[in-house]
Amino acid sequence: MGAIVQTRKSTKDIAELKDQDLIRMYYYLKLTRQFEDRLRVLYRQGRFPGSVYLSTGQEAIPVGCGFALEPRDAVAPSHRDLALHFIRGLTPREILAQYMGKKTGPTRGKDGNIHFGNMKTNTLGFISSMAAGMPVALGAALAFKMRGEDRVAAVFFGDGAASTGTAHESLNFAAVFRLPVIFVCNNNQYAYSVPVEKQMAIRDIAERAKGYGFPGVVVDGNDVLAVYRACREAVGRARGGGGPTLLECKTMRMSGHGEHDSAFYVPSEKFAEWKRRDPVDRFER
Ligand SMILES: Cc1ncc(C[n+]2csc(CCOP(=O)(O)OP(=O)(O)O)c2C)c(N)n1
């Protein structure tokens, strides 16, 4: 039996969402898209000391999960989860200050792009894209469990990171200690220039969870309601003592790895195909 594939058909948990929540979800999808479009322009104008890593095309993942988690839960966002920072209260002005290396940014000018967090909002600082946030999130989850707190931790990472040793050790550790953790993998088809089919021999990353002894779920990562529902279920399992879940959100990175990368290696048909599934347009419709 393979990984569980979830579709949007069941609306059971979505029914919990009020109109106001749906409007807020839409707000964060749009805010992230428009803010990142602006970052792209500023980068090209040479206004930032470092590079820029964007989440265009993947916004539904941090938004869907951001709404499925409670503020008391810990999140460890990846470099493609800007929406999570907005949902947890950082402002566009603060993020811009971060990119410009100003003292009004979350690292007060110590970093020029994505390496920041905010302990006041239970947002663990981003270390590296290659799964380094996983053991830290496990530490948070272990602390919650040992203290008997009703909190979970969610850690976000890419398909490339999913194949590192750290990721495998983390999945195993979480399983053995039955930690209240949600592993959210954005499978955006590329790890830098390497397509996913060239770095793993399986179709669904979620399949790996079975080898460690917990559920793996495949979800349409471009459907914010499907992501919300799948994450909500995983959060419920973690809170109830049922341990971890690996949530694989299928999506597409609709730009280069960073804005310094033209993504010349991605066939244009692939971009066109995924553009039709754009998460913001879909939710709007
Ligand atoms: C130890 C280490 N090796 C290499 C890199 C460079 N690097 C940054 S992101 C990345 C690929 C990440 O791919 P994936 O996990 O699929 O995430 P995505 O960027 O596609 O969201 C690489 C190789 C790094 N940051 N750290």
PDB file of C-alpha atoms and ligand atoms in Angstrom:
ATOM      1  CA  MET A   1       0.000   0.000   0.000  1.00  0.00           C
ATOM      2  CA  GLY A   2       1.360   3.400  -0.920  1.00  0.00           C
ATOM      3  CA  ALA A   3       1.008   6.819   0.632  1.00  0.00           C
ATOM      4  CA  ILE A   4      -2.462   8.148   1.295  1.00  0.00           C
ATOM      5  CA  VAL A   5      -3.535  10.560  -1.432  1.00  0.00           C
ATOM      6  CA  GLN A   6      -5.947  13.231  -0.262  1.00  0.00           C
ATOM      7  CA  THR A   7      -8.213  15.166  -2.574  1.00  0.00           C
ATOM      8  CA  ARG A   8     -10.430  18.113  -1.830  1.00  0.00           C
ATOM      9  CA  LYS A   9     -13.636  16.112  -2.126  1.00  0.00           C
ATOM     10  CA  SER A  10     -14.209  15.667   1.587  1.00  0.00           C
ATOM     11  CA  THR A  11     -15.247  19.010   2.975  1.00  0.00           C
ATOM     12  CA  LYS A  12     -15.683  17.863   6.582  1.00  0.00           C
ATOM     13  CA  ASP A  13     -12.910  19.972   8.123  1.00  0.00           C
ATOM     14  CA  ILE A  14     -13.228  22.779   5.616  1.00  0.00           C
ATOM     15  CA  ALA A  15     -16.706  23.380   6.980  1.00  0.00           C
ATOM     16  CA  GLU A  16     -15.019  24.717  10.142  1.00  0.00           C
ATOM     17  CA  LEU A  17     -13.734  27.653   8.130  1.00  0.00           C
ATOM     18  CA  LYS A  18     -15.917  30.732   8.228  1.00  0.00           C
ATOM     19  CA  ASP A  19     -16.201  33.214   5.360  1.00  0.00           C
ATOM     20  CA  GLN A  20     -13.914  35.477   7.299  1.00  0.00           C
ATOM     21  CA  ASP A  21     -11.210  32.777   7.452  1.00  0.00           C
ATOM     22  CA  LEU A  22     -11.494  32.191   3.717  1.00  0.00           C
ATOM     23  CA  ILE A  23     -11.071  35.910   3.076  1.00  0.00           C
ATOM     24  CA  ARG A  24      -8.024  35.961   5.354  1.00  0.00           C
ATOM     25  CA  MET A  25      -6.541  33.008   3.503  1.00  0.00           C
ATOM     26  CA  TYR A  26      -7.055  34.869   0.250  1.00  0.00           C
ATOM     27  CA  TYR A  27      -5.472  37.974   1.774  1.00  0.00           C
ATOM     28  CA  TYR A  28      -2.302  36.087   2.721  1.00  0.00           C
ATOM     29  CA  LEU A  29      -2.085  34.359  -0.659  1.00  0.00           C
ATOM     30  CA  LYS A  30      -2.340  37.705  -2.441  1.00  0.00           C
ATOM     31  CA  LEU A  31      -0.116  39.580  -0.005  1.00  0.00           C
ATOM     32  CA  THR A  32       2.661  37.024  -0.423  1.00  0.00           C
ATOM     33  CA  ARG A  33       2.357  36.943  -4.210  1.00  0.00           C
ATOM     34  CA  GLN A  34       2.351  40.710  -4.583  1.00  0.00           C
ATOM     35  CA  PHE A  35       5.061  41.311  -2.005  1.00  0.00           C
ATOM     36  CA  GLU A  36       7.354  38.769  -3.660  1.00  0.00           C
ATOM     37  CA  ASP A  37       6.708  40.290  -7.095  1.00  0.00           C
ATOM     38  CA  ARG A  38       7.927  43.538  -5.573  1.00  0.00           C
ATOM     39  CA  LEU A  39      10.992  41.815  -4.037  1.00  0.00           C
ATOM     40  CA  ARG A  40      11.858  40.493  -7.499  1.00  0.00           C
ATOM     41  CA  VAL A  41      11.924  44.020  -8.934  1.00  0.00           C
ATOM     42  CA  LEU A  42      13.942  45.425  -6.026  1.00  0.00           C
ATOM     43  CA  TYR A  43      16.456  42.601  -6.381  1.00  0.00           C
ATOM     44  CA  ARG A  44      16.929  43.458 -10.046  1.00  0.00           C
ATOM     45  CA  GLN A  45      17.439  47.078  -9.075  1.00  0.00           C
ATOM     46  CA  GLY A  46      20.342  45.964  -6.892  1.00  0.00           C
ATOM     47  CA  ARG A  47      18.687  47.054  -3.665  1.00  0.00           C
ATOM     48  CA  PHE A  48      19.545  43.902  -1.676  1.00  0.00           C
ATOM     49  CA  PRO A  49      22.989  42.748  -0.506  1.00  0.00           C
ATOM     50  CA  GLY A  50      22.134  39.049  -0.912  1.00  0.00           C
ATOM     51  CA  SER A  51      19.962  36.877  -3.102  1.00  0.00           C
ATOM     52  CA  VAL A  52      16.205  36.433  -2.944  1.00  0.00           C
ATOM     53  CA  TYR A  53      14.417  33.089  -2.648  1.00  0.00           C
ATOM     54  CA  LEU A  54      10.758  33.215  -3.501  1.00  0.00           C
ATOM     55  CA  SER A  55       7.701  31.033  -3.003  1.00  0.00           C
ATOM     56  CA  THR A  56       5.816  31.979  -6.158  1.00  0.00           C
ATOM     57  CA  GLY A  57       3.477  29.095  -7.023  1.00  0.00           C
ATOM     58  CA  GLN A  58       3.802  27.507  -3.561  1.00  0.00           C
ATOM     59  CA  GLU A  59       1.950  30.010  -1.401  1.00  0.00           C
ATOM     60  CA  ALA A  60      -0.934  27.635  -0.650  1.00  0.00           C
ATOM     61  CA  ILE A  61       1.346  25.430   1.474  1.00  0.00           C
ATOM     62  CA  PRO A  62       2.336  27.949   4.171  1.00  0.00           C
ATOM     63  CA  VAL A  63      -1.131  29.510   4.058  1.00  0.00           C
ATOM     64  CA  GLY A  64      -3.046  26.206   4.363  1.00  0.00           C
ATOM     65  CA  CYS A  65      -0.751  24.949   7.138  1.00  0.00           C
ATOM     66  CA  GLY A  66      -0.557  28.351   8.800  1.00  0.00           C
ATOM     67  CA  PHE A  67      -4.317  28.237   9.284  1.00  0.00           C
ATOM     68  CA  ALA A  68      -4.341  24.612  10.422  1.00  0.00           C
ATOM     69  CA  LEU A  69      -1.884  25.317  13.249  1.00  0.00           C
ATOM     70  CA  GLU A  70      -2.507  27.346  16.392  1.00  0.00           C
ATOM     71  CA  PRO A  71      -0.318  30.301  17.440  1.00  0.00           C
ATOM     72  CA  ARG A  72       1.008  28.241  20.389  1.00  0.00           C
ATOM     73  CA  ASP A  73       2.401  25.629  17.984  1.00  0.00           C
ATOM     74  CA  ALA A  74       6.005  25.933  16.813  1.00  0.00           C
ATOM     75  CA  VAL A  75       6.746  26.376  13.127  1.00  0.00           C
ATOM     76  CA  ALA A  76      10.087  26.028  11.368  1.00  0.00           C
ATOM     77  CA  PRO A  77       9.498  27.605   7.944  1.00  0.00           C
ATOM     78  CA  SER A  78      11.725  26.914   4.942  1.00  0.00           C
ATOM     79  CA  HIS A  79      13.020  29.587   2.570  1.00  0.00           C
ATOM     80  CA  ARG A  80       9.736  29.240   0.609  1.00  0.00           C
ATOM     81  CA  ASP A  81       7.266  29.939   3.382  1.00  0.00           C
ATOM     82  CA  LEU A  82       7.104  33.709   3.582  1.00  0.00           C
ATOM     83  CA  ALA A  83       3.331  33.550   4.088  1.00  0.00           C
ATOM     84  CA  LEU A  84       3.892  31.801   7.434  1.00  0.00           C
ATOM     85  CA  HIS A  85       5.835  34.816   8.678  1.00  0.00           C
ATOM     86  CA  PHE A  86       3.029  37.127   7.615  1.00  0.00           C
ATOM     87  CA  ILE A  87       0.424  34.901   9.283  1.00  0.00           C
ATOM     88  CA  ARG A  88       2.529  34.926  12.469  1.00  0.00           C
ATOM     89  CA  GLY A  89       2.580  38.705  12.501  1.00  0.00           C
ATOM     90  CA  LEU A  90       5.709  39.969  10.752  1.00  0.00           C
ATOM     91  CA  THR A  91       4.916  42.938   8.516  1.00  0.00           C
ATOM     92  CA  PRO A  92       6.004  43.547   4.923  1.00  0.00           C
ATOM     93  CA  ARG A  93       8.009  46.499   6.231  1.00  0.00           C
ATOM     94  CA  GLU A  94       9.961  44.237   8.622  1.00  0.00           C
ATOM     95  CA  ILE A  95      10.660  41.658   5.901  1.00  0.00           C
ATOM     96  CA  LEU A  96      11.822  44.372   3.531  1.00  0.00           C
ATOM     97  CA  ALA A  97      14.108  45.742   6.248  1.00  0.00           C
ATOM     98  CA  GLN A  98      15.532  42.226   6.617  1.00  0.00           C
ATOM     99  CA  TYR A  99      16.321  42.013   2.881  1.00  0.00           C
ATOM    100  CA  MET A 100      17.890  45.460   2.986  1.00  0.00           C
ATOM    101  CA  GLY A 101      20.006  44.527   6.003  1.00  0.00           C
ATOM    102  CA  LYS A 102      18.469  47.233   8.176  1.00  0.00           C
ATOM    103  CA  LYS A 103      18.307  47.256  11.953  1.00  0.00           C
ATOM    104  CA  THR A 104      14.498  47.321  11.840  1.00  0.00           C
ATOM    105  CA  GLY A 105      14.440  43.807  10.345  1.00  0.00           C
ATOM    106  CA  PRO A 106      14.042  40.645  12.474  1.00  0.00           C
ATOM    107  CA  THR A 107      17.829  40.028  12.597  1.00  0.00           C
ATOM    108  CA  ARG A 108      18.544  43.742  13.067  1.00  0.00           C
ATOM    109  CA  GLY A 109      20.777  43.782  10.020  1.00  0.00           C
ATOM    110  CA  LYS A 110      22.806  40.673  10.885  1.00  0.00           C
ATOM    111  CA  ASP A 111      21.470  38.710   7.898  1.00  0.00           C
ATOM    112  CA  GLY A 112      20.384  39.907   4.472  1.00  0.00           C
ATOM    113  CA  ASN A 113      17.713  37.402   3.561  1.00  0.00           C
ATOM    114  CA  ILE A 114      16.011  34.281   4.870  1.00  0.00           C
ATOM    115  CA  HIS A 115      17.790  33.349   8.081  1.00  0.00           C
ATOM    116  CA  PHE A 116      15.405  34.672  10.666  1.00  0.00           C
ATOM    117  CA  GLY A 117      12.723  33.584  13.094  1.00  0.00           C
ATOM    118  CA  ASN A 118      10.778  35.066  15.969  1.00  0.00           C
ATOM    119  CA  MET A 119      10.627  33.262  19.296  1.00  0.00           C
ATOM    120  CA  LYS A 120       7.786  35.510  20.475  1.00  0.00           C
ATOM    121  CA  THR A 121       5.565  33.934  17.834  1.00  0.00           C
ATOM    122  CA  ASN A 122       7.003  30.400  18.145  1.00  0.00           C
ATOM    123  CA  THR A 123       8.697  30.729  14.754  1.00  0.00           C
ATOM    124  CA  LEU A 124      12.012  28.874  14.831  1.00  0.00           C
ATOM    125  CA  GLY A 125      14.843  30.622  13.013  1.00  0.00           C
ATOM    126  CA  PHE A 126      15.734  29.303   9.572  1.00  0.00           C
ATOM    127  CA  ILE A 127      19.195  27.689   9.514  1.00  0.00           C
ATOM    128  CA  SER A 128      19.742  26.055   6.140  1.00  0.00           C
ATOM    129  CA  SER A 129      17.599  24.775   3.296  1.00  0.00           C
ATOM    130  CA  MET A 130      19.062  21.300   3.565  1.00  0.00           C
ATOM    131  CA  ALA A 131      16.874  19.979   6.432  1.00  0.00           C
ATOM    132  CA  ALA A 132      18.817  21.641   9.251  1.00  0.00           C
ATOM    133  CA  GLY A 133      15.563  22.890  10.776  1.00  0.00           C
ATOM    134  CA  MET A 134      14.257  19.367  11.291  1.00  0.00           C
ATOM    135  CA  PRO A 135      16.271  18.398  14.395  1.00  0.00           C
ATOM    136  CA  VAL A 136      15.452  21.775  15.945  1.00  0.00           C
ATOM    137  CA  ALA A 137      11.733  21.253  15.368  1.00  0.00           C
ATOM    138  CA  LEU A 138      12.099  17.779  16.883  1.00  0.00           C
ATOM    139  CA  GLY A 139      13.663  19.372  19.956  1.00  0.00           C
ATOM    140  CA  ALA A 140      10.644  21.663  20.276  1.00  0.00           C
ATOM    141  CA  ALA A 141       8.253  18.737  19.850  1.00  0.00           C
ATOM    142  CA  LEU A 142      10.170  16.661  22.390  1.00  0.00           C
ATOM    143  CA  ALA A 143      10.040  19.536  24.892  1.00  0.00           C
ATOM    144  CA  PHE A 144       6.269  19.889  24.372  1.00  0.00           C
ATOM    145  CA  LYS A 145       5.817  16.192  24.945  1.00  0.00           C
ATOM    146  CA  MET A 146       8.042  16.015  28.042  1.00  0.00           C
ATOM    147  CA  ARG A 147       6.315  19.018  29.616  1.00  0.00           C
ATOM    148  CA  GLY A 148       2.872  17.639  28.754  1.00  0.00           C
ATOM    149  CA  GLU A 149       1.977  20.753  26.750  1.00  0.00           C
ATOM    150  CA  ASP A 150      -0.778  20.680  24.169  1.00  0.00           C
ATOM    151  CA  ARG A 151       1.441  21.959  21.377  1.00  0.00           C
ATOM    152  CA  VAL A 152       2.819  20.561  18.141  1.00  0.00           C
ATOM    153  CA  ALA A 153       5.726  21.512  15.885  1.00  0.00           C
ATOM    154  CA  ALA A 154       5.630  21.765  12.088  1.00  0.00           C
ATOM    155  CA  VAL A 155       8.772  21.823   9.980  1.00  0.00           C
ATOM    156  CA  PHE A 156       8.881  22.786   6.296  1.00  0.00           C
ATOM    157  CA  PHE A 157      11.445  21.613   3.739  1.00  0.00           C
ATOM    158  CA  GLY A 158      11.897  20.778   0.050  1.00  0.00           C
ATOM    159  CA  ASP A 159      12.183  17.602  -2.012  1.00  0.00           C
ATOM    160  CA  GLY A 160      15.985  17.940  -2.116  1.00  0.00           C
ATOM    161  CA  ALA A 161      16.211  18.319   1.637  1.00  0.00           C
ATOM    162  CA  ALA A 162      14.005  15.239   2.000  1.00  0.00           C
ATOM    163  CA  SER A 163      16.870  13.085   0.702  1.00  0.00           C
ATOM    164  CA  THR A 164      19.522  14.225   3.157  1.00  0.00           C
ATOM    165  CA  GLY A 165      20.784  12.111   6.036  1.00  0.00           C
ATOM    166  CA  THR A 166      19.457  14.663   8.510  1.00  0.00           C
ATOM    167  CA  ALA A 167      15.953  14.234   7.110  1.00  0.00           C
ATOM    168  CA  HIS A 168      16.042  10.442   7.385  1.00  0.00           C
ATOM    169  CA  GLU A 169      17.400  10.546  10.923  1.00  0.00           C
ATOM    170  CA  SER A 170      14.764  13.093  11.888  1.00  0.00           C
ATOM    171  CA  LEU A 171      11.898  11.027  10.487  1.00  0.00           C
ATOM    172  CA  ASN A 172      13.151   8.008  12.398  1.00  0.00           C
ATOM    173  CA  PHE A 173      13.701   9.909  15.647  1.00  0.00           C
ATOM    174  CA  ALA A 174      10.217  11.431  15.507  1.00  0.00           C
ATOM    175  CA  ALA A 175       8.709   8.006  14.929  1.00  0.00           C
ATOM    176  CA  VAL A 176      10.580   6.273  17.751  1.00  0.00           C
ATOM    177  CA  PHE A 177       9.664   8.988  20.253  1.00  0.00           C
ATOM    178  CA  ARG A 178       6.183   9.417  18.757  1.00  0.00           C
ATOM    179  CA  LEU A 179       6.660  13.168  18.680  1.00  0.00           C
ATOM    180  CA  PRO A 180       3.883  15.670  17.978  1.00  0.00           C
ATOM    181  CA  VAL A 181       5.436  16.869  14.725  1.00  0.00           C
ATOM    182  CA  ILE A 182       4.246  17.494  11.192  1.00  0.00           C
ATOM    183  CA  PHE A 183       6.835  17.186   8.438  1.00  0.00           C
ATOM    184  CA  VAL A 184       5.662  19.390   5.577  1.00  0.00           C
ATOM    185  CA  CYS A 185       7.570  18.657   2.384  1.00  0.00           C
ATOM    186  CA  ASN A 186       7.049  21.013  -0.519  1.00  0.00           C
ATOM    187  CA  ASN A 187       7.776  18.863  -3.534  1.00  0.00           C
ATOM    188  CA  ASN A 188       8.309  21.702  -5.995  1.00  0.00           C
ATOM    189  CA  GLN A 189       9.842  19.391  -8.615  1.00  0.00           C
ATOM    190  CA  TYR A 190      13.361  20.843  -8.394  1.00  0.00           C
ATOM    191  CA  ALA A 191      16.217  21.007  -5.910  1.00  0.00           C
ATOM    192  CA  TYR A 192      18.129  23.880  -7.442  1.00  0.00           C
ATOM    193  CA  SER A 193      18.588  22.560 -11.022  1.00  0.00           C
ATOM    194  CA  VAL A 194      17.998  18.872 -10.236  1.00  0.00           C
ATOM    195  CA  PRO A 195      14.543  17.545 -11.152  1.00  0.00           C
ATOM    196  CA  VAL A 196      12.987  15.333  -8.528  1.00  0.00           C
ATOM    197  CA  GLU A 197      13.005  12.227 -10.762  1.00  0.00           C
ATOM    198  CA  LYS A 198      16.793  12.456 -10.985  1.00  0.00           C
ATOM    199  CA  GLN A 199      17.356  12.507  -7.237  1.00  0.00           C
ATOM    200  CA  MET A 200      14.968   9.792  -6.036  1.00  0.00           C
ATOM    201  CA  ALA A 201      13.580   6.560  -7.464  1.00  0.00           C
ATOM    202  CA  ILE A 202      10.096   6.821  -5.960  1.00  0.00           C
ATOM    203  CA  ARG A 203       7.124   8.866  -7.119  1.00  0.00           C
ATOM    204  CA  ASP A 204       5.795  10.014  -3.760  1.00  0.00           C
ATOM    205  CA  ILE A 205       8.097  11.257  -1.000  1.00  0.00           C
ATOM    206  CA  ALA A 206       5.240  10.560   1.435  1.00  0.00           C
ATOM    207  CA  GLU A 207       5.905   6.821   0.830  1.00  0.00           C
ATOM    208  CA  ARG A 208       9.019   7.113   2.954  1.00  0.00           C
ATOM    209  CA  ALA A 209       6.981   7.656   6.107  1.00  0.00           C
ATOM    210  CA  LYS A 210       5.789   4.066   5.951  1.00  0.00           C
ATOM    211  CA  GLY A 211       9.369   2.835   6.302  1.00  0.00           C
ATOM    212  CA  TYR A 212       9.643   4.689   9.591  1.00  0.00           C
ATOM    213  CA  GLY A 213       6.250   3.658  10.899  1.00  0.00           C
ATOM    214  CA  PHE A 214       3.919   6.615  10.578  1.00  0.00           C
ATOM    215  CA  PRO A 215       1.469   7.991   8.006  1.00  0.00           C
ATOM    216  CA  GLY A 216       2.553   9.764   4.832  1.00  0.00           C
ATOM    217  CA  VAL A 217       0.008  11.820   2.951  1.00  0.00           C
ATOM    218  CA  VAL A 218       0.148  13.242  -0.575  1.00  0.00           C
ATOM    219  CA  VAL A 219      -1.769  16.430  -1.085  1.00  0.00           C
ATOM    220  CA  ASP A 220      -2.300  18.885  -3.943  1.00  0.00           C
ATOM    221  CA  GLY A 221      -0.011  21.662  -2.746  1.00  0.00           C
ATOM    222  CA  ASN A 222      -1.630  24.182  -5.070  1.00  0.00           C
ATOM    223  CA  ASP A 223      -5.009  23.843  -3.387  1.00  0.00           C
ATOM    224  CA  VAL A 224      -5.023  25.817  -0.165  1.00  0.00           C
ATOM    225  CA  LEU A 225      -8.131  24.086   1.190  1.00  0.00           C
ATOM    226  CA  ALA A 226      -6.712  20.632   0.511  1.00  0.00           C
ATOM    227  CA  VAL A 227      -3.496  21.619   2.304  1.00  0.00           C
ATOM    228  CA  TYR A 228      -5.489  23.060   5.209  1.00  0.00           C
ATOM    229  CA  ARG A 229      -7.535  19.912   5.565  1.00  0.00           C
ATOM    230  CA  ALA A 230      -4.580  17.506   5.370  1.00  0.00           C
ATOM    231  CA  CYS A 231      -2.544  19.566   7.823  1.00  0.00           C
ATOM    232  CA  ARG A 232      -5.492  19.869  10.197  1.00  0.00           C
ATOM    233  CA  GLU A 233      -5.796  16.101  10.253  1.00  0.00           C
ATOM    234  CA  ALA A 234      -2.062  15.713  10.918  1.00  0.00           C
ATOM    235  CA  VAL A 235      -2.212  18.325  13.691  1.00  0.00           C
ATOM    236  CA  GLY A 236      -5.158  16.498  15.256  1.00  0.00           C
ATOM    237  CA  ARG A 237      -3.229  13.216  15.194  1.00  0.00           C
ATOM    238  CA  ALA A 238      -0.155  14.833  16.760  1.00  0.00           C
ATOM    239  CA  ARG A 239      -2.205  16.524  19.498  1.00  0.00           C
ATOM    240  CA  GLY A 240      -3.986  13.279  20.278  1.00  0.00           C
ATOM    241  CA  GLY A 241      -0.689  11.448  20.924  1.00  0.00           C
ATOM    242  CA  GLY A 242      -0.725   9.729  17.508  1.00  0.00           C
ATOM    243  CA  GLY A 243       2.762  10.939  16.581  1.00  0.00           C
ATOM    244  CA  PRO A 244       4.175  12.405  13.399  1.00  0.00           C
ATOM    245  CA  THR A 245       2.855  12.741   9.844  1.00  0.00           C
ATOM    246  CA  LEU A 246       4.753  13.368   6.646  1.00  0.00           C
ATOM    247  CA  LEU A 247       2.714  15.663   4.443  1.00  0.00           C
ATOM    248  CA  GLU A 248       3.974  15.839   0.867  1.00  0.00           C
ATOM    249  CA  CYS A 249       2.538  18.864  -0.905  1.00  0.00           C
ATOM    250  CA  LYS A 250       2.944  18.555  -4.682  1.00  0.00           C
ATOM    251  CA  THR A 251       3.662  21.906  -6.243  1.00  0.00           C
ATOM    252  CA  MET A 252       6.024  23.689  -8.614  1.00  0.00           C
ATOM    253  CA  ARG A 253       8.696  26.283  -8.061  1.00  0.00           C
ATOM    254  CA  MET A 254       7.574  28.924 -10.575  1.00  0.00           C
ATOM    255  CA  SER A 255      10.903  30.745 -10.695  1.00  0.00           C
ATOM    256  CA  GLY A 256      14.605  29.979 -10.418  1.00  0.00           C
ATOM    257  CA  HIS A 257      16.052  28.592  -7.207  1.00  0.00           C
ATOM    258  CA  GLY A 258      16.827  32.194  -6.285  1.00  0.00           C
ATOM    259  CA  GLU A 259      16.391  35.321  -8.346  1.00  0.00           C
ATOM    260  CA  HIS A 260      19.999  35.019  -9.541  1.00  0.00           C
ATOM    261  CA  ASP A 261      18.960  31.809 -11.355  1.00  0.00           C
ATOM    262  CA  SER A 262      17.049  32.067 -14.653  1.00  0.00           C
ATOM    263  CA  ALA A 263      15.766  28.452 -14.413  1.00  0.00           C
ATOM    264  CA  PHE A 264      16.941  27.854 -18.017  1.00  0.00           C
ATOM    265  CA  TYR A 265      16.912  24.107 -17.235  1.00  0.00           C
ATOM    266  CA  VAL A 266      13.123  23.978 -16.673  1.00  0.00           C
ATOM    267  CA  PRO A 267      11.186  23.228 -19.892  1.00  0.00           C
ATOM    268  CA  SER A 268       8.798  26.078 -20.698  1.00  0.00           C
ATOM    269  CA  GLU A 269       5.912  23.577 -21.158  1.00  0.00           C
ATOM    270  CA  LYS A 270       6.347  22.575 -17.538  1.00  0.00           C
ATOM    271  CA  PHE A 271       5.936  26.148 -16.351  1.00  0.00           C
ATOM    272  CA  ALA A 272       2.894  26.542 -18.655  1.00  0.00           C
ATOM    273  CA  GLU A 273       1.304  23.357 -17.310  1.00  0.00           C
ATOM    274  CA  TRP A 274       1.709  24.452 -13.682  1.00  0.00           C
ATOM    275  CA  LYS A 275       0.609  28.002 -14.416  1.00  0.00           C
ATOM    276  CA  ARG A 276      -2.822  26.557 -15.161  1.00  0.00           C
ATOM    277  CA  ARG A 277      -2.896  25.203 -11.597  1.00  0.00           C
ATOM    278  CA  ASP A 278      -1.824  28.462  -9.991  1.00  0.00           C
ATOM    279  CA  PRO A 279      -2.888  28.372  -6.311  1.00  0.00           C
ATOM    280  CA  VAL A 280      -3.923  32.017  -6.133  1.00  0.00           C
ATOM    281  CA  ASP A 281      -5.998  31.940  -9.333  1.00  0.00           C
ATOM    282  CA  ARG A 282      -7.641  28.704  -8.239  1.00  0.00           C
ATOM    283  CA  PHE A 283      -8.682  30.021  -4.876  1.00  0.00           C
ATOM    284  CA  GLU A 284      -9.893  33.224  -6.486  1.00  0.00           C
ATOM    285  CA  ARG A 285     -12.142  31.231  -8.847  1.00  0.00           C
TER     286      ARG A 285
HETATM  287  C1  LIG B   1      24.663  21.880   3.322  1.00  0.00           C
HETATM  288  C2  LIG B   1      24.176  22.671   2.154  1.00  0.00           C
HETATM  289  N1  LIG B   1      24.427  22.239   0.899  1.00  0.00           N
HETATM  290  C3  LIG B   1      23.987  22.943  -0.160  1.00  0.00           C
HETATM  291  C4  LIG B   1      23.298  24.106   0.009  1.00  0.00           C
HETATM  292  C5  LIG B   1      22.824  24.892  -1.195  1.00  0.00           C
HETATM  293  N2  LIG B   1      21.404  24.716  -1.402  1.00  0.00           N
HETATM  294  C6  LIG B   1      20.526  25.580  -0.890  1.00  0.00           C
HETATM  295  S1  LIG B   1      18.975  25.183  -1.250  1.00  0.00           S
HETATM  296  C7  LIG B   1      19.441  23.821  -2.129  1.00  0.00           C
HETATM  297  C8  LIG B   1      18.431  22.948  -2.796  1.00  0.00           C
HETATM  298  C9  LIG B   1      17.184  22.808  -1.988  1.00  0.00           C
HETATM  299  O1  LIG B   1      16.262  22.084  -2.710  1.00  0.00           O
HETATM  300  P1  LIG B   1      14.902  21.617  -2.066  1.00  0.00           P
HETATM  301  O2  LIG B   1      15.154  20.952  -0.768  1.00  0.00           O
HETATM  302  O3  LIG B   1      14.157  20.839  -3.078  1.00  0.00           O
HETATM  303  O4  LIG B   1      14.174  22.986  -1.723  1.00  0.00           O
HETATM  304  P2  LIG B   1      13.620  24.103  -2.713  1.00  0.00           P
HETATM  305  O5  LIG B   1      14.708  25.150  -2.771  1.00  0.00           O
HETATM  306  O6  LIG B   1      13.341  23.503  -4.036  1.00  0.00           O
HETATM  307  O7  LIG B   1      12.384  24.603  -2.038  1.00  0.00           O
HETATM  308  C10 LIG B   1      20.814  23.701  -2.129  1.00  0.00           C
HETATM  309  C11 LIG B   1      21.556  22.625  -2.797  1.00  0.00           C
HETATM  310  C12 LIG B   1      23.040  24.512   1.344  1.00  0.00           C
HETATM  311  N3  LIG B   1      22.343  25.609   1.614  1.00  0.00           N
HETATM  312  N4  LIG B   1      23.493  23.794   2.380  1.00  0.00           N
END
